[in-house]
Tab-separated table of C-alpha atoms in Angstrom:
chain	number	residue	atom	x	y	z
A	18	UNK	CA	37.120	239.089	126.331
A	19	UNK	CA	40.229	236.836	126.234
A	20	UNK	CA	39.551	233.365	125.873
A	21	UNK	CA	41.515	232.343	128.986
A	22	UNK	CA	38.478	233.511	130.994
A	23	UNK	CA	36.692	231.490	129.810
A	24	UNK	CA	35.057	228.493	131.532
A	25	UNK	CA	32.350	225.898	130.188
A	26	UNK	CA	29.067	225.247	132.368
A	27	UNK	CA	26.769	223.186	132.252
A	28	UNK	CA	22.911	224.402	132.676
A	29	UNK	CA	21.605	222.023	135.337
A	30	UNK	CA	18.120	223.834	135.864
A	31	UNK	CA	16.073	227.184	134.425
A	32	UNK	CA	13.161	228.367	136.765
A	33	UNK	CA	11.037	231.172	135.648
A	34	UNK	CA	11.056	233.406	138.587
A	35	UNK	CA	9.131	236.724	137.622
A	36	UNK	CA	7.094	237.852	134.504
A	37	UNK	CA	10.213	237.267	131.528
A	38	UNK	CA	12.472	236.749	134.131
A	39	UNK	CA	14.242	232.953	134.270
A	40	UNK	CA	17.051	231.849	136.427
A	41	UNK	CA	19.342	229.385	135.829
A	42	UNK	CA	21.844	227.554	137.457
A	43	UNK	CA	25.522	226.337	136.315
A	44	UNK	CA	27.683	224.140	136.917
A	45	UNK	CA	31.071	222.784	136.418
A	46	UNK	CA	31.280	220.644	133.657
A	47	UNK	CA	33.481	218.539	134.973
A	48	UNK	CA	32.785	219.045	138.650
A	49	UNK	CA	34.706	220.476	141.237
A	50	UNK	CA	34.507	224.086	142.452
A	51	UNK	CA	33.800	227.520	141.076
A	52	UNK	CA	35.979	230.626	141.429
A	53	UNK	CA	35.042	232.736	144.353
A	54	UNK	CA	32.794	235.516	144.599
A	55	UNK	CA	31.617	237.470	146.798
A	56	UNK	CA	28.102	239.778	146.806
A	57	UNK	CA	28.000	242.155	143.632
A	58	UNK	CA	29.864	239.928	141.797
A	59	UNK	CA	28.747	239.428	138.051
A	60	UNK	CA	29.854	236.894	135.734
A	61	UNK	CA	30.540	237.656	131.731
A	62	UNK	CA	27.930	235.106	129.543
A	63	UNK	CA	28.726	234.886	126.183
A	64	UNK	CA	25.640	234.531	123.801
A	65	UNK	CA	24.213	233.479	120.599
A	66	UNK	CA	26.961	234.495	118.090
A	67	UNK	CA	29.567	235.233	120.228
A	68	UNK	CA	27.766	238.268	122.450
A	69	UNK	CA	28.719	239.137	125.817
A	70	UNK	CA	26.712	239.921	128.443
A	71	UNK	CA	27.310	240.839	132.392
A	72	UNK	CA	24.582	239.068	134.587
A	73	UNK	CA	24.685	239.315	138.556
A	74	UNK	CA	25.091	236.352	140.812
A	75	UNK	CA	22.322	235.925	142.653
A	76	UNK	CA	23.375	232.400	144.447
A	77	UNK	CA	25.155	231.800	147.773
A	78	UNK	CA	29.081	232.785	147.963
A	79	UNK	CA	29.555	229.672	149.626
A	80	UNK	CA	28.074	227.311	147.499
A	81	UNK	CA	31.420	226.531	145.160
A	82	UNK	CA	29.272	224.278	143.251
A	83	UNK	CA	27.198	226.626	140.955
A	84	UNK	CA	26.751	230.091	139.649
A	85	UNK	CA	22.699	231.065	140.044
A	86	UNK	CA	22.006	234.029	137.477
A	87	UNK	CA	18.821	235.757	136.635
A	88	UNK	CA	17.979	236.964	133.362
A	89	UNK	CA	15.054	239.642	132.188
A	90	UNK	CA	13.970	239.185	128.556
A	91	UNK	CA	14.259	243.073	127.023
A	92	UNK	CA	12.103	242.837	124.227
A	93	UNK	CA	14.304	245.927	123.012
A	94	UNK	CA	17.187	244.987	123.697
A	95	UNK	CA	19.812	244.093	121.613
A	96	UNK	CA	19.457	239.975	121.640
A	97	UNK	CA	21.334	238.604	124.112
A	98	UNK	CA	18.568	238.037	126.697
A	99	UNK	CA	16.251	236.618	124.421
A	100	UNK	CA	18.973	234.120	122.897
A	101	UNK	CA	19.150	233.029	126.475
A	102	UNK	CA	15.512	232.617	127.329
A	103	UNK	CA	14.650	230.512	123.652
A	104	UNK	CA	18.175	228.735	123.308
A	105	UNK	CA	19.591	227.868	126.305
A	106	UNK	CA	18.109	224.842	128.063
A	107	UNK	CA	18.813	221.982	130.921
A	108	UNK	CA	21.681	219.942	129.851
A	109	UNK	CA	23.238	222.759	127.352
A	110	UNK	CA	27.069	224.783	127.502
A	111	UNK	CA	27.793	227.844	127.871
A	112	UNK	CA	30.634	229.657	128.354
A	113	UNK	CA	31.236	232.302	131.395
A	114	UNK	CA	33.617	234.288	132.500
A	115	UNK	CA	34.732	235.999	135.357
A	116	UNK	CA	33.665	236.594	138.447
A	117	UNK	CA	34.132	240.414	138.538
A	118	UNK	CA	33.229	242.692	141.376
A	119	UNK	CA	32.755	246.232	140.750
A	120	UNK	CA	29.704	246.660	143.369
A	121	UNK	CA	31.210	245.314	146.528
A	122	UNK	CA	29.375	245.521	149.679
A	123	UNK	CA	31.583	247.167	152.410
A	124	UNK	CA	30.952	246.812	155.852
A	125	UNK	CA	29.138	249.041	158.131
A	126	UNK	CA	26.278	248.691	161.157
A	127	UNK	CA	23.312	249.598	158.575
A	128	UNK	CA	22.398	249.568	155.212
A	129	UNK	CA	19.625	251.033	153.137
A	130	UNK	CA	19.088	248.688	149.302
A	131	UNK	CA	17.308	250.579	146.278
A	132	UNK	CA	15.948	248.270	144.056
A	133	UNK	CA	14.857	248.044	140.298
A	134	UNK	CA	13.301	245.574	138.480
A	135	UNK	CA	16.166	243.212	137.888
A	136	UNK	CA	18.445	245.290	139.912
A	137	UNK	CA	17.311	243.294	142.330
A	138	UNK	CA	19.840	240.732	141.933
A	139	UNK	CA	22.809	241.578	143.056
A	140	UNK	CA	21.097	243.519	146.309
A	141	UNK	CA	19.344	239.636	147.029
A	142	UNK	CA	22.829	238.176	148.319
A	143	UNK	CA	24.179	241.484	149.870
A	144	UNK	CA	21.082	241.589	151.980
A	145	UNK	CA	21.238	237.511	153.115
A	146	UNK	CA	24.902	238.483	154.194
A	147	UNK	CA	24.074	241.739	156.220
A	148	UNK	CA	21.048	240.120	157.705
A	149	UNK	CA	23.226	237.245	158.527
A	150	UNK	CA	25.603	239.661	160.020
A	151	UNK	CA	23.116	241.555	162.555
A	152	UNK	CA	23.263	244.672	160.389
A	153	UNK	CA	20.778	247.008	160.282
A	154	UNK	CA	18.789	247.050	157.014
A	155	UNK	CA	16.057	248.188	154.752
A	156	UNK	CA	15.169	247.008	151.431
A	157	UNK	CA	12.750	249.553	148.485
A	158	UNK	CA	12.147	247.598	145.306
A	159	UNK	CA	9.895	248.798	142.818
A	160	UNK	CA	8.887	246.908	139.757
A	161	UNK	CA	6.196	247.222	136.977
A	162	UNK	CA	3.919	244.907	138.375
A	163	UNK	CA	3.735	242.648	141.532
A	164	UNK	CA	4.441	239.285	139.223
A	165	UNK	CA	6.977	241.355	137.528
A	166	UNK	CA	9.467	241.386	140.683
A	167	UNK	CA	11.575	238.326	141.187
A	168	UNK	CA	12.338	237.188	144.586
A	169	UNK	CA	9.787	239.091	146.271
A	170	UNK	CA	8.657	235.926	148.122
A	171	UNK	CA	12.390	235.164	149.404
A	172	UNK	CA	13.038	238.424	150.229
A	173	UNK	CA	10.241	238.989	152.386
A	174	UNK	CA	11.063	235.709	153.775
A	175	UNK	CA	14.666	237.142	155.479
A	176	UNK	CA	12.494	239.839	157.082
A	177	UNK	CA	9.280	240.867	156.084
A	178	UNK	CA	9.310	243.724	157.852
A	179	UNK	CA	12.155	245.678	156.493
A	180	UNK	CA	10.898	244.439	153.006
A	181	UNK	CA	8.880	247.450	150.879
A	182	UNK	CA	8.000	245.844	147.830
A	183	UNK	CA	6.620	248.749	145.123
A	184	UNK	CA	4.659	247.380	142.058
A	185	UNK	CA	4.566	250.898	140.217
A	186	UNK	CA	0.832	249.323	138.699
A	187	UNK	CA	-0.380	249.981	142.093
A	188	UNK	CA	2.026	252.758	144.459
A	189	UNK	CA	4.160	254.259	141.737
A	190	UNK	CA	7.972	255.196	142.178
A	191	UNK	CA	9.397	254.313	145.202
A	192	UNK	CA	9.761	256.981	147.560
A	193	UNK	CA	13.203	257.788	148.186
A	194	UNK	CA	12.576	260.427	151.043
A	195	UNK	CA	10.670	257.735	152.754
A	196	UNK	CA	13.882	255.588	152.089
A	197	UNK	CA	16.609	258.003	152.715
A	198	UNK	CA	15.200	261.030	155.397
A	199	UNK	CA	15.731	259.026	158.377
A	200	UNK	CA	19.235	257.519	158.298
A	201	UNK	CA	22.796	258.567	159.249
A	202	UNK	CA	25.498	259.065	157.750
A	203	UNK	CA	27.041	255.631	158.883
A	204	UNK	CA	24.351	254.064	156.746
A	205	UNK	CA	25.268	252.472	153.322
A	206	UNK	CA	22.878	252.967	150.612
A	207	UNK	CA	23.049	250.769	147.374
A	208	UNK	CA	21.327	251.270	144.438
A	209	UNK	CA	20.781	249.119	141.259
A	210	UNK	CA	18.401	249.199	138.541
A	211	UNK	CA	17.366	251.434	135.894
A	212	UNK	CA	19.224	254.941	134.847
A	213	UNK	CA	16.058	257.294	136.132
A	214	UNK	CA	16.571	255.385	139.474
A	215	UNK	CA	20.060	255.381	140.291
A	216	UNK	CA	20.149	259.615	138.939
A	217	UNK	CA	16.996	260.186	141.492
A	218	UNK	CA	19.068	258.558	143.828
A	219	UNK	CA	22.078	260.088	143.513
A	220	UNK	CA	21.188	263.551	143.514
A	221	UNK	CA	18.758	262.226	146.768
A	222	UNK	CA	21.867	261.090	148.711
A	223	UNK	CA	23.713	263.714	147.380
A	224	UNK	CA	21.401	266.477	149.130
A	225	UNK	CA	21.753	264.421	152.379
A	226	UNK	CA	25.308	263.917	152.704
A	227	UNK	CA	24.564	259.579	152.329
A	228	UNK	CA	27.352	257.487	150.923
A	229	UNK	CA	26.207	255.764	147.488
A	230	UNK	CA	27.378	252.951	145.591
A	231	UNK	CA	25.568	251.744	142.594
A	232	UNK	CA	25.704	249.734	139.401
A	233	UNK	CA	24.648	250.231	136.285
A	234	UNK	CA	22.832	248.362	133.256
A	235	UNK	CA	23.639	251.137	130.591
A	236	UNK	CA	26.758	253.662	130.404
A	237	UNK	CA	25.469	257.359	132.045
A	238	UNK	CA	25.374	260.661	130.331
A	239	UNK	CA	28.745	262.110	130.736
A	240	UNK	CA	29.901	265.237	129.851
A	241	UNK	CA	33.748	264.928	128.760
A	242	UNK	CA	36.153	266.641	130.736
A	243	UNK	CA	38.504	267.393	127.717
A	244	UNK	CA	38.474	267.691	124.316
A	245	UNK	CA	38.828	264.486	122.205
A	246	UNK	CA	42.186	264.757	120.990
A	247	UNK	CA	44.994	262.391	120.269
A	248	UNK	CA	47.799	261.046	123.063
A	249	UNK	CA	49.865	258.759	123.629
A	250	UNK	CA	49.753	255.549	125.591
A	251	UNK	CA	53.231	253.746	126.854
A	252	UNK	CA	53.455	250.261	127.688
A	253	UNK	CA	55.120	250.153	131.132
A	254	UNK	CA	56.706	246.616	130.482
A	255	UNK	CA	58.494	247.681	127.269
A	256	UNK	CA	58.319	251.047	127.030
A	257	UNK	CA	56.838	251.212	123.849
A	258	UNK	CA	54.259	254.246	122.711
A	259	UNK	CA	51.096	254.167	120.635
A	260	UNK	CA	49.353	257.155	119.525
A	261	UNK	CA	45.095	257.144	120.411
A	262	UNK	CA	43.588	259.246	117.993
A	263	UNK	CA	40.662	261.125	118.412
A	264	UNK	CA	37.363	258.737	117.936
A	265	UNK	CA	39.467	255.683	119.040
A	266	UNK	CA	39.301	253.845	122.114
A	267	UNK	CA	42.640	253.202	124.170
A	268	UNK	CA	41.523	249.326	124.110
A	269	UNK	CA	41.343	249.328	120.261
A	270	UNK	CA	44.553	251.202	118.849
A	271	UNK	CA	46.354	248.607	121.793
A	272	UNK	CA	44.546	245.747	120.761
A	273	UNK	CA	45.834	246.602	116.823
A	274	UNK	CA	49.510	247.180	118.655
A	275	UNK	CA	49.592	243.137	119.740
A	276	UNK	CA	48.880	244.388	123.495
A	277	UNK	CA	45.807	242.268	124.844
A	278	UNK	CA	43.638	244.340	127.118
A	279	UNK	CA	40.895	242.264	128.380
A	280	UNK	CA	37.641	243.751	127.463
A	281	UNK	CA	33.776	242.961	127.305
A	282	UNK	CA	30.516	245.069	127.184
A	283	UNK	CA	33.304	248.482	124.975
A	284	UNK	CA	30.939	250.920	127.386
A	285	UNK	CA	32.824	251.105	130.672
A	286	UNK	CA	30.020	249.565	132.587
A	287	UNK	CA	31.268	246.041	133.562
A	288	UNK	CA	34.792	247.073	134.763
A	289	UNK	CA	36.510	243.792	132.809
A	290	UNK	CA	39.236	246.279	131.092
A	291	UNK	CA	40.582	247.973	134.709
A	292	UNK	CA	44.160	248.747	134.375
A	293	UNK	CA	46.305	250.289	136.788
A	294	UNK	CA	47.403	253.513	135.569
A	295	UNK	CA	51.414	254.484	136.529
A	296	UNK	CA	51.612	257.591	135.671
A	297	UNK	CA	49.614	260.498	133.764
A	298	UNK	CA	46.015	261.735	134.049
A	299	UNK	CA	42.627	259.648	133.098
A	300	UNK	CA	40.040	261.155	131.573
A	301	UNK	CA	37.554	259.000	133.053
A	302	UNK	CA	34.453	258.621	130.749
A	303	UNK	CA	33.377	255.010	132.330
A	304	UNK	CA	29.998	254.618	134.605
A	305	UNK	CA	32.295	251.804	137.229
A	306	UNK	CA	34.242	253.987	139.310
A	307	UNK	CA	33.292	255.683	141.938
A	308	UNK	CA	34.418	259.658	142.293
A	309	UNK	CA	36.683	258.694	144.784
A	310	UNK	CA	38.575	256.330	142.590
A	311	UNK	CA	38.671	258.338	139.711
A	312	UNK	CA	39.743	261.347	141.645
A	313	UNK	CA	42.703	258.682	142.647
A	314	UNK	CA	43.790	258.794	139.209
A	315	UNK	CA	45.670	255.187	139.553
A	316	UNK	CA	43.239	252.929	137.578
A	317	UNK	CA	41.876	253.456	133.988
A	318	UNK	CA	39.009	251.957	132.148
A	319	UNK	CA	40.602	251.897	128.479
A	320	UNK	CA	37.507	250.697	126.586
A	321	UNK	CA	35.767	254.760	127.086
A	322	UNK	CA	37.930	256.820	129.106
A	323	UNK	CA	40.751	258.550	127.507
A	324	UNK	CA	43.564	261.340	128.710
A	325	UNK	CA	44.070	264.865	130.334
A	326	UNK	CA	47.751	264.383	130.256
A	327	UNK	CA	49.806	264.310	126.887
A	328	UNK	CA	51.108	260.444	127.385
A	329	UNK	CA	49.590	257.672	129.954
A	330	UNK	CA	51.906	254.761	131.303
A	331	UNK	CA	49.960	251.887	131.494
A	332	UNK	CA	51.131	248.969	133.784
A	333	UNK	CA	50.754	246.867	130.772
């Protein structure tokens, strides 16, 4: 990630909010106010030894003052979360970038949120803006246990009644026909949390014709479209050519060429490396895009995806 990104905060509280879930809120360390954002935004936090890691905003767009993120401690995971729960305390730096918005919520009369475990946080702000809105709306959040779902209690507090809250301990999976058999095709569905979720629930809207937009914690399977072999990538601005081997990353043999291509998580999942593609085929490998926008062919997520077409022009 390119160090002009980057901007200090200050931690000015950390709440636990769930079972190894803790929240804390930034601010400016020098006052005055935060980029913009709007809901599905994510900021990049970097961690212990230099780490990055994408974490939702979970605050109020209109609060310029401070960022509110929620973490979940993975006890398997590789670090980053639990350098944040034992290091990082009220009063301490850290360094964010962003905000970046590959989950935006688009407007529409009704909406249907999937929800889980921390998935939950980017849904919590879309949901205070489409209830704030008058939009129709229905929320299905399943965690492990009841103590192990943050914001249950706010949530419910919008609108209980379009709240289902799922501890698996006690009603299993959520039940996406239940969710998904009685809406339109006008309604929005959004889904976030882990992979078995967001596959369930996009071969569920998938069999009812239901527009889906989700985000993802880990890349998805992909099968490649094309065979891994070399091309070439031009430089729009000068014109000049590199050569990506097979096994390398677009990002990488650029990155050794003195081009800077703003990266982050190097598994097309946060969208930080987007770059507007002039002319050529992608071969998109990322999990970002949607299949509209890769079927568009104009934007390129260099850190995974790779080419169909012998060269790429890169507005670089």
């Amino acid at each position: 990630m390119s160090r002009a990104t980057h901007l200090p905060l200050r931690v000015g509280s950390r709440t636990t909010v769930a079972l190894d879930v803790v929240e804390f809120e930034l601010y400016p360390v020098e006052g005055g106010a935060l980029p913009r954002w709007r809901p599905g935004a994510h900021v990049d936090v970097v961690t212990g030894a230099g780490a990055v890691r994408q974490y939702s905003l979970c605050g109020d767009p209109a609060d310029r003052g401070r960022y509110r993120i929620a973490v979940l401690r993975e006890h398997d995971g590789r670090g980053g979360s639990a350098w944040l729960h034992e290091q990082l305390h009220q009063g301490d730096l850290i360094t964010v970038g962003g905000p970046r918005n590959h989950f935006r919520l688009e407007p529409g009369p009704s909406y249907v949120f999937l929800a889980g475990g921390i998935g939950i946080t980017p849904l919590l702000t879309m949901i205070r803006q489409v209830d704030a809105y008058g939009a129709s709306w229905s929320l299905h959040y399943g965690g492990r246990t009841r103590g192990s779902m943050a914001y249950a209690e706010d949530l419910q507090a919008i609108d209980a009644r379009r709240v289902h809250l799922i501890p698996f301990d006690e009603r299993g999976l959520i039940d996406l026909a239940l969710a998904l058999d009685s809406v339109g095709p006008e309604t929005h569905v959004y889904c976030c949390g882990p992979e078995s979720l967001i596959r369930a629930a996009e071969d569920a809207c998938a069999r009812r014709g239901l527009r889906l937009r989700t985000e993802r914690f880990s890349p998805k399977a992909l099968a490649p479209s094309t065979a891994d072999t070399p091309f070439a990538v031009r430089i729009a601005s000068t014109g000049a050519e590199v050569v990506v081997p097979a096994g390398r990353s677009i990002a990488d043999v650029l990155g050794e060429a003195g081009v800077d291509v703003l990266t982050s998580c190097a598994e097309g999942t946060c969208g930080t490396c987007e770059t507007a593609v002039l002319d050529g085929c992608p071969d998109h490998r990322d999990s970002v895009l949607t299949e509209e926008e890769q079927a568009a062919g104009d934007r390129i997520l260099p850190c995974v995806s790779r080419s169909r077409t012998r060269c790429l022009v890169l507005d670089l």
